[in-house]
Amino acid sequence: MPAAIEVRKVPIHSVADASELTKLIESGVMDAGRVIAIIGKTEGNGGVNDYTRIIADRAFREALVAAGAPADQVKEIPIVWSGGTDGVISPHATIFATTDAEPSDEPRLTVGFAMSEQLLPEDIGRTPMIEKVADAVRVAMSRAGIEDPADVHYVQTKTPLLTIHTIRDAKSRGKTVWTEETHQSMDLSNGCTALGIAVALGEIEMPRDEDVMHDRSLFSSVASCSSGVELDQAQVVVVGNATGVGGRYRIGHSVMKDALDQDGIWEAIRAAGLDLPERPRTSDLEGRLVNVFLKCEASADGQVRGRRNAMLDDSDVHWHRQIKSCVGGVTAAVTGDPAVFVSVSAAHQGPDGGGPVAAIVDLG
């Protein structure tokens, strides 16, 4: 049986700051050697060349080693950074660590981690990537002690995208790539990964190559996929609930149907176990919400609730940044806290124009 989980959200005060993680360890809330995953937002541009993710990654790993965690162990911890804190979104990290707790018959938070086989540049956007991601999700589920896919409420991944270097590598071996536009490959990698998650959890049947990025009726309601240049495998963190693990925390999920769907956020919080009134307010959370994790996407029809917007036609500010800022504001209005995990590029992650929402709550 996996160990119980302690989970805390901490602010990041500067690009290279991990001081709040150190405080958690020094105060005895967590043991450095028992940290198993970190998911956070950094303040870079969120694009292919977002170096803030690398800086934050180094800062948090160095803080764990300085606090006594073995360096080889720290090197293997999945740390997933989503770049870009547009609008009111505030840089922060959510830290997961194992802890000691009495077993419980009530479902409580559990976390599992796995790495896929190597993803070659020619795999990205195609069925070999879907298959490799699906296999890794199944391994992570097993490690989390989850047997029923319905108990999985959040799957956070980090996968490689295409760069000029990797495109050249594929061509040198006589292979083709799905796209030679590196920024587009971010959406592609995320979307193809989400399809792998959906296959592993039985949400969809195995899609065809031609379905990737084209059939938006195929999606996962629990996938949250990011991509970057710092790895060549799928890094998979499965978060769900299991009986027997014990602890104080539970997770639930829902979907936002569009960029303004506050009810989708509230429904995820309810699904995690908080008893809320029919029309809840931020004060009803009473400090029990640890964090929410969302993906968002500009609707392909260029509209929200029948009203036209110009995000997809804007040549000055990419729609990634505009929709992230919008959904970040909507989410912060619900939670009362701008330190929310809102990530863009949600192809095959929730319905078109919307996206998955996961919420972790402290049940005491």
XYZ file of N, CA and C in Angstrom, residues 90-272:
549
model
N 0.018 33.848 -9.974
C 1.216 34.097 -9.172
C 2.128 32.872 -9.171
N 3.437 33.066 -9.320
C 4.367 31.927 -9.299
C 4.273 31.169 -7.978
N 4.214 29.837 -8.084
C 4.069 29.017 -6.881
C 4.427 27.579 -7.211
N 4.517 26.763 -6.180
C 4.751 25.329 -6.356
C 3.862 24.551 -5.398
N 3.332 23.427 -5.870
C 2.608 22.489 -5.016
C 3.515 21.284 -4.810
N 3.796 20.973 -3.558
C 4.796 19.964 -3.208
C 4.106 18.767 -2.571
N 4.422 17.590 -3.078
C 3.859 16.340 -2.582
C 4.958 15.533 -1.903
N 4.678 15.033 -0.702
C 5.639 14.211 0.026
C 4.893 13.096 0.742
N 5.549 11.974 0.897
C 4.928 10.905 1.683
C 5.041 11.244 3.168
N 4.106 10.698 3.946
C 4.090 10.954 5.375
C 3.514 9.721 6.079
N 3.607 9.715 7.382
C 3.064 8.611 8.165
C 1.660 8.977 8.639
N 0.726 8.075 8.441
C -0.655 8.322 8.868
C -1.339 6.985 9.099
N -2.361 7.010 9.944
C -3.143 5.811 10.185
C -3.936 5.446 8.931
N -4.030 4.165 8.604
C -4.843 3.758 7.447
C -6.283 4.226 7.608
N -6.932 4.471 6.491
C -8.311 4.949 6.518
C -9.135 4.211 5.475
N -10.381 3.917 5.817
C -11.288 3.305 4.851
C -11.887 4.341 3.907
N -11.660 5.621 4.224
C -12.138 6.689 3.362
C -11.122 6.949 2.248
N -11.572 7.263 1.040
C -10.629 7.560 -0.048
C -9.776 8.779 0.296
N -8.483 8.633 0.140
C -7.558 9.732 0.416
C -6.504 9.821 -0.690
N -5.864 10.968 -0.738
C -4.942 11.306 -1.822
C -3.793 10.310 -1.938
N -3.510 9.917 -3.172
C -2.371 9.058 -3.461
C -1.717 9.526 -4.758
N -0.416 9.284 -4.881
C 0.354 9.778 -6.027
C 1.250 8.659 -6.546
N 1.309 8.513 -7.857
C 2.217 7.562 -8.487
C 2.966 8.230 -9.628
N 4.168 7.750 -9.908
C 5.026 8.383 -10.901
C 5.629 7.338 -11.821
N 5.808 7.690 -13.090
C 6.481 6.802 -14.033
C 7.095 7.627 -15.162
N 8.082 7.036 -15.812
C 8.677 7.605 -17.020
C 8.393 6.650 -18.176
N 8.080 7.216 -19.334
C 7.816 6.396 -20.509
C 9.121 5.942 -21.153
N 8.991 5.114 -22.164
C 10.121 4.854 -23.039
C 10.525 6.166 -23.719
N 11.713 6.186 -24.294
C 12.180 7.380 -24.994
C 11.206 7.751 -26.110
N 10.901 9.037 -26.211
C 10.048 9.550 -27.270
C 10.932 10.185 -28.337
N 10.977 9.578 -29.483
C 11.774 10.095 -30.586
C 11.034 11.249 -31.255
N 11.738 12.143 -31.913
C 11.041 13.274 -32.540
C 9.975 12.840 -33.536
N 10.217 11.727 -34.225
C 9.218 11.253 -35.178
C 8.002 10.625 -34.497
N 8.092 10.324 -33.199
C 6.944 9.805 -32.439
C 5.939 10.891 -32.100
N 6.407 12.108 -31.925
C 5.583 13.181 -31.372
C 4.430 13.502 -32.330
N 3.201 13.362 -31.813
C 2.008 13.608 -32.607
C 1.464 12.379 -33.289
N 2.061 11.225 -33.002
C 1.667 10.002 -33.690
C 1.398 8.877 -32.692
N 0.829 7.770 -33.202
C 0.393 6.703 -32.313
C 1.503 6.086 -31.453
N 2.757 6.009 -31.908
C 3.780 5.483 -30.993
C 3.883 6.295 -29.697
N 3.697 7.609 -29.778
C 3.717 8.438 -28.569
C 2.508 8.126 -27.696
N 1.342 7.969 -28.304
C 0.135 7.636 -27.542
C 0.336 6.332 -26.777
N 0.887 5.339 -27.448
C 1.097 4.035 -26.824
C 2.102 4.100 -25.686
N 3.198 4.833 -25.880
C 4.232 4.924 -24.845
C 3.716 5.682 -23.622
N 2.943 6.751 -23.853
C 2.360 7.502 -22.732
C 1.363 6.632 -21.979
N 0.506 5.919 -22.709
C -0.506 5.069 -22.065
C 0.152 4.017 -21.179
N 1.227 3.417 -21.653
C 1.933 2.418 -20.851
C 2.468 3.029 -19.559
N 3.015 4.248 -19.649
C 3.570 4.908 -18.461
C 2.466 5.278 -17.469
N 1.315 5.695 -17.966
C 0.192 6.029 -17.080
C -0.239 4.793 -16.294
N -0.289 3.657 -16.946
C -0.686 2.426 -16.253
C 0.309 2.065 -15.150
N 1.585 2.263 -15.407
C 2.607 2.000 -14.382
C 2.426 2.946 -13.202
N 2.213 4.234 -13.487
C 2.035 5.223 -12.416
C 0.793 4.929 -11.593
N -0.286 4.498 -12.239
C -1.495 4.102 -11.506
C -1.199 2.980 -10.535
N -0.480 1.978 -11.011
C -0.146 0.841 -10.158
C 0.667 1.276 -8.953
N 1.620 2.159 -9.175
C 2.463 2.639 -8.084
C 1.674 3.479 -7.093
N 0.592 4.095 -7.559
C -0.263 4.881 -6.666
C -1.260 4.005 -5.925
N -1.305 2.719 -6.248
C -2.259 1.831 -5.605
C -3.671 2.001 -6.120
N -3.811 2.489 -7.348
C -5.125 2.721 -7.941
C -5.414 1.618 -8.946
N -6.533 0.941 -8.758
C -6.949 -0.106 -9.682
C -8.047 0.367 -10.630
N -8.963 1.171 -10.128
C -10.091 1.646 -10.923
C -9.745 2.999 -11.550
N -9.760 3.120 -12.884
C -9.457 4.411 -13.514
C -10.349 5.552 -13.033
N -11.551 5.227 -12.525
C -12.445 6.271 -12.012
C -11.872 6.967 -10.785
N -10.884 6.358 -10.143
C -10.252 6.962 -8.971
C -9.079 7.865 -9.342
N -8.789 7.977 -10.628
C -7.762 8.915 -11.107
C -8.445 10.238 -11.412
N -7.949 11.312 -10.807
C -8.585 12.620 -10.980
C -7.669 13.666 -11.611
N -6.400 13.345 -11.765
C -5.460 14.341 -12.303
C -4.224 13.595 -12.777
N -3.866 13.799 -14.043
C -2.627 13.234 -14.572
C -1.812 14.372 -15.153
N -0.724 14.701 -14.480
C 0.154 15.775 -14.919
C 1.352 15.161 -15.638
N 1.612 15.639 -16.832
C 2.734 15.107 -17.614
C 3.649 16.220 -18.085
N 4.860 15.823 -18.390
C 5.806 16.706 -19.091
C 6.448 15.870 -20.186
N 6.385 16.347 -21.411
C 6.898 15.602 -22.551
C 7.775 16.497 -23.416
N 8.590 15.904 -24.275
C 9.415 16.719 -25.165
C 8.584 17.354 -26.272
N 9.017 18.511 -26.701
C 8.476 19.101 -27.920
C 9.566 19.051 -28.989
N 9.268 19.546 -30.154
C 10.243 19.534 -31.240
C 11.071 20.817 -31.228
N 12.339 20.658 -31.468
C 13.248 21.791 -31.617
C 13.958 21.649 -32.964
N 14.628 22.699 -33.373
C 15.384 22.632 -34.621
C 16.373 21.467 -34.581
N 16.999 21.254 -33.425
C 17.980 20.182 -33.284
C 17.335 18.808 -33.455
N 16.201 18.569 -32.776
C 15.594 17.241 -32.863
C 14.956 16.995 -34.234
N 14.455 18.050 -34.858
C 13.930 17.907 -36.222
C 15.060 17.498 -37.174
N 16.201 18.144 -37.020
C 17.360 17.809 -37.857
C 17.816 16.374 -37.608
N 17.751 15.946 -36.335
C 18.134 14.576 -36.002
C 17.229 13.566 -36.702
N 15.912 13.823 -36.668
C 14.976 12.899 -37.325
C 15.255 12.822 -38.824
N 15.464 13.953 -39.433
C 15.717 13.978 -40.876
C 17.014 13.238 -41.221
N 18.015 13.354 -40.349
C 19.292 12.692 -40.617
C 19.156 11.178 -40.623
N 18.104 10.668 -39.985
C 17.850 9.228 -39.937
C 16.761 8.813 -40.924
N 16.406 9.722 -41.832
C 15.419 9.403 -42.854
C 13.987 9.416 -42.359
N 13.724 10.061 -41.229
C 12.387 10.112 -40.649
C 11.733 11.459 -40.934
N 10.403 11.502 -40.783
C 9.665 12.752 -40.910
C 9.114 13.150 -39.545
N 8.779 14.417 -39.399
C 8.142 14.903 -38.173
C 6.779 15.487 -38.523
N 5.906 15.550 -37.512
C 4.527 16.000 -37.721
C 4.494 17.458 -38.159
N 5.354 18.276 -37.575
C 5.443 19.696 -37.909
C 6.877 20.163 -37.737
N 7.265 21.164 -38.487
C 8.581 21.781 -38.317
C 8.475 23.129 -37.625
N 7.277 23.485 -37.148
C 7.079 24.709 -36.378
C 7.204 24.357 -34.895
N 8.277 24.809 -34.281
C 8.572 24.363 -32.916
C 7.510 24.810 -31.922
N 6.969 26.007 -32.077
C 5.951 26.462 -31.139
C 4.674 25.651 -31.296
N 4.307 25.325 -32.513
C 3.133 24.481 -32.737
C 3.324 23.099 -32.118
N 4.577 22.651 -32.061
C 4.831 21.320 -31.517
C 4.523 21.233 -30.031
N 4.428 22.371 -29.337
C 4.016 22.362 -27.936
C 2.576 21.888 -27.817
N 1.678 22.481 -28.607
C 0.283 22.041 -28.622
C 0.200 20.575 -29.041
N 0.994 20.213 -30.044
C 0.982 18.854 -30.565
C 1.399 17.830 -29.513
N 2.509 18.087 -28.833
C 3.003 17.168 -27.819
C 1.992 17.017 -26.685
N 1.434 18.148 -26.252
C 0.444 18.107 -25.177
C -0.795 17.320 -25.594
N -1.298 17.594 -26.794
C -2.510 16.939 -27.245
C -2.336 15.446 -27.439
N -1.207 15.043 -28.027
C -0.954 13.625 -28.254
C -0.792 12.893 -26.914
N -0.141 13.541 -25.953
C 0.007 12.964 -24.620
C -1.347 12.771 -23.954
N -2.229 13.755 -24.099
C -3.569 13.643 -23.507
C -4.324 12.456 -24.077
N -4.153 12.191 -25.357
C -4.802 11.026 -25.952
C -4.261 9.738 -25.344
N -2.965 9.708 -25.049
C -2.390 8.541 -24.382
C -2.979 8.332 -22.997
N -3.193 9.422 -22.268
C -3.819 9.339 -20.948
C -5.249 8.814 -21.088
N -5.983 9.363 -22.054
C -7.373 8.947 -22.254
C -7.467 7.466 -22.611
N -6.534 6.975 -23.409
C -6.523 5.553 -23.760
C -6.253 4.699 -22.527
N -5.252 5.095 -21.735
C -4.887 4.323 -20.544
C -6.041 4.229 -19.557
N -6.844 5.279 -19.447
C -7.930 5.318 -18.471
C -9.260 4.845 -19.045
N -9.251 4.405 -20.299
C -10.479 3.897 -20.902
C -11.478 4.964 -21.275
N -11.024 6.221 -21.382
C -11.936 7.292 -21.765
C -12.242 7.257 -23.263
N -11.292 6.768 -24.062
C -11.477 6.652 -25.508
C -10.818 5.361 -25.990
N -11.167 4.948 -27.197
C -10.455 3.868 -27.859
C -9.176 4.433 -28.484
N -8.289 3.550 -28.885
C -7.042 3.986 -29.498
C -7.319 4.780 -30.773
N -6.889 6.043 -30.832
C -7.152 6.854 -32.023
C -6.176 6.532 -33.157
N -6.458 7.106 -34.311
C -5.582 6.989 -35.463
C -4.685 8.216 -35.543
N -3.611 8.098 -36.325
C -2.715 9.240 -36.501
C -3.473 10.483 -36.957
N -4.417 10.290 -37.872
C -5.128 11.439 -38.435
C -6.097 12.089 -37.447
N -6.363 11.439 -36.310
C -7.237 12.042 -35.295
C -6.510 13.074 -34.433
N -5.187 12.955 -34.348
C -4.418 13.817 -33.453
C -4.524 15.270 -33.915
N -4.992 16.138 -33.024
C -5.168 17.572 -33.245
C -6.321 17.894 -34.201
N -7.043 16.877 -34.675
C -8.126 17.135 -35.616
C -9.492 16.751 -35.055
N -9.597 15.610 -34.398
C -10.882 15.198 -33.824
C -10.928 15.621 -32.355
N -11.471 16.813 -32.112
C -11.488 17.358 -30.758
C -12.591 16.749 -29.893
N -13.384 15.839 -30.453
C -14.330 15.115 -29.602
C -13.607 14.059 -28.773
N -12.363 13.775 -29.107
C -11.539 12.828 -28.355
C -10.730 13.607 -27.326
N -11.006 13.366 -26.034
C -10.252 14.085 -25.007
C -10.282 13.329 -23.691
N -9.374 13.726 -22.809
C -9.360 13.233 -21.439
C -9.885 14.324 -20.522
N -10.642 13.942 -19.540
C -11.179 14.919 -18.580
C -10.274 15.081 -17.368
N -9.137 14.372 -17.332
C -8.225 14.488 -16.183
C -6.799 14.818 -16.607
N -6.539 14.974 -17.897
C -5.171 15.204 -18.376
C -4.768 16.664 -18.225
N -3.531 16.872 -17.793
C -2.935 18.204 -17.742
C -1.514 18.054 -18.272
N -1.319 18.428 -19.514
C -0.083 18.090 -20.218
C 0.738 19.333 -20.523
N 2.011 19.266 -20.181
C 2.963 20.326 -20.498
C 4.115 19.716 -21.275
N 4.843 20.563 -21.991
C 5.974 20.071 -22.764
C 7.113 21.071 -22.706
N 8.310 20.581 -22.980
C 9.481 21.444 -22.907
C 10.673 20.786 -23.583
N 11.809 21.417 -23.450
C 13.011 20.957 -24.145
C 13.941 20.170 -23.237
N 13.551 19.986 -21.970
C 14.493 19.466 -20.988
C 14.446 17.957 -20.801
N 13.693 17.209 -21.625
C 13.619 15.767 -21.458
C 13.230 15.115 -22.772
N 13.453 13.796 -22.869
C 13.099 13.067 -24.084
C 12.206 11.869 -23.772
N 11.531 11.916 -22.632
C 10.563 10.906 -22.234
C 9.309 11.608 -21.735
N 8.248 10.836 -21.560
C 7.063 11.368 -20.899
C 7.213 11.161 -19.395
N 7.162 12.253 -18.675
C 7.210 12.229 -17.213
C 5.755 12.274 -16.741
N 5.306 11.249 -16.039
C 3.882 11.085 -15.728
C 3.673 11.052 -14.220
N 2.808 11.932 -13.729
C 2.407 11.939 -12.325
C 0.896 11.704 -12.275
N 0.487 10.589 -11.689
C -0.927 10.258 -11.537
C -1.353 10.594 -10.112
N -2.408 11.379 -9.982
C -2.930 11.773 -8.675
C -4.390 11.329 -8.585
N -4.690 10.591 -7.541
C -6.050 10.104 -7.363
C -6.337 9.812 -5.906
N -7.353 9.023 -5.679
C -7.729 8.631 -4.326
C -7.682 7.112 -4.194
N -7.335 6.646 -3.003
C -7.347 5.214 -2.711
C -7.729 5.022 -1.252
N -8.422 3.949 -0.974
C -8.734 3.605 0.407
C -7.532 2.901 1.030
N -7.382 3.117 2.324
C -6.302 2.448 3.047
C -5.069 3.290 3.247
N -4.848 4.316 2.404
C -3.601 5.075 2.522
C -3.619 6.044 3.703
N -4.784 6.528 4.069
C -4.867 7.487 5.165
C -4.461 8.881 4.725
N -4.364 9.778 5.687
C -4.012 11.164 5.396
C -5.215 12.086 5.437
N -4.946 13.365 5.190
C -5.963 14.410 5.336
C -6.558 14.883 4.019
N -5.998 14.492 2.898
C -6.301 15.159 1.637
C -7.075 14.266 0.678
N -7.855 14.914 -0.182
C -8.583 14.193 -1.212
C -8.647 15.066 -2.463
N -8.758 14.422 -3.611
C -8.788 15.128 -4.888
C -10.062 14.797 -5.639
N -10.553 15.744 -6.406
C -11.702 15.538 -7.283
C -11.480 16.293 -8.577
N -12.338 16.034 -9.565
C -12.156 16.736 -10.834
C -13.497 17.010 -11.501
N -13.451 17.921 -12.451
C -14.571 18.227 -13.327
C -13.975 18.844 -14.589
N -14.798 19.482 -15.409
C -14.282 20.207 -16.564
C -14.942 21.577 -16.629
N -14.173 22.554 -17.128
C -14.757 23.829 -17.525
C -15.267 23.657 -18.952
N -16.511 24.016 -19.190
C -17.075 23.884 -20.531
C -16.595 24.997 -21.451
N -16.247 26.133 -20.872
C -15.676 27.237 -21.638
C -14.849 28.088 -20.691
N -14.281 29.179 -21.200
C -13.331 29.974 -20.428
C -13.949 30.705 -19.249
N -15.271 30.795 -19.196
C -15.944 31.528 -18.124
C -16.672 30.617 -17.143
N -16.481 29.328 -17.265
C -17.282 28.363 -16.521
C -16.795 28.198 -15.081
N -17.182 29.123 -14.213
C -16.851 29.014 -12.796
C -17.477 27.771 -12.169
N -18.649 27.373 -12.639
C -19.312 26.204 -12.059
C -18.454 24.956 -12.200
N -17.682 24.853 -13.290
C -16.802 23.706 -13.461
C -15.744 23.636 -12.376
N -15.249 24.803 -11.958
C -14.240 24.850 -10.890
C -14.876 24.446 -9.567
N -16.038 25.016 -9.280
C -16.724 24.667 -8.031
C -17.071 23.176 -7.984
N -17.447 22.608 -9.120
C -17.820 21.199 -9.151
C -16.618 20.308 -8.831
N -15.433 20.693 -9.290
C -14.227 19.929 -8.958
C -13.959 19.971 -7.461
N -14.177 21.131 -6.850
C -13.959 21.267 -5.411
C -14.966 20.416 -4.640
N -16.210 20.430 -5.093
C -17.222 19.566 -4.472
C -16.837 18.095 -4.607
N -16.379 17.718 -5.813
C -16.026 16.323 -6.061
C -14.885 15.862 -5.164
N -14.054 16.814 -4.727
C -12.950 16.470 -3.827
C -13.423 16.227 -2.406
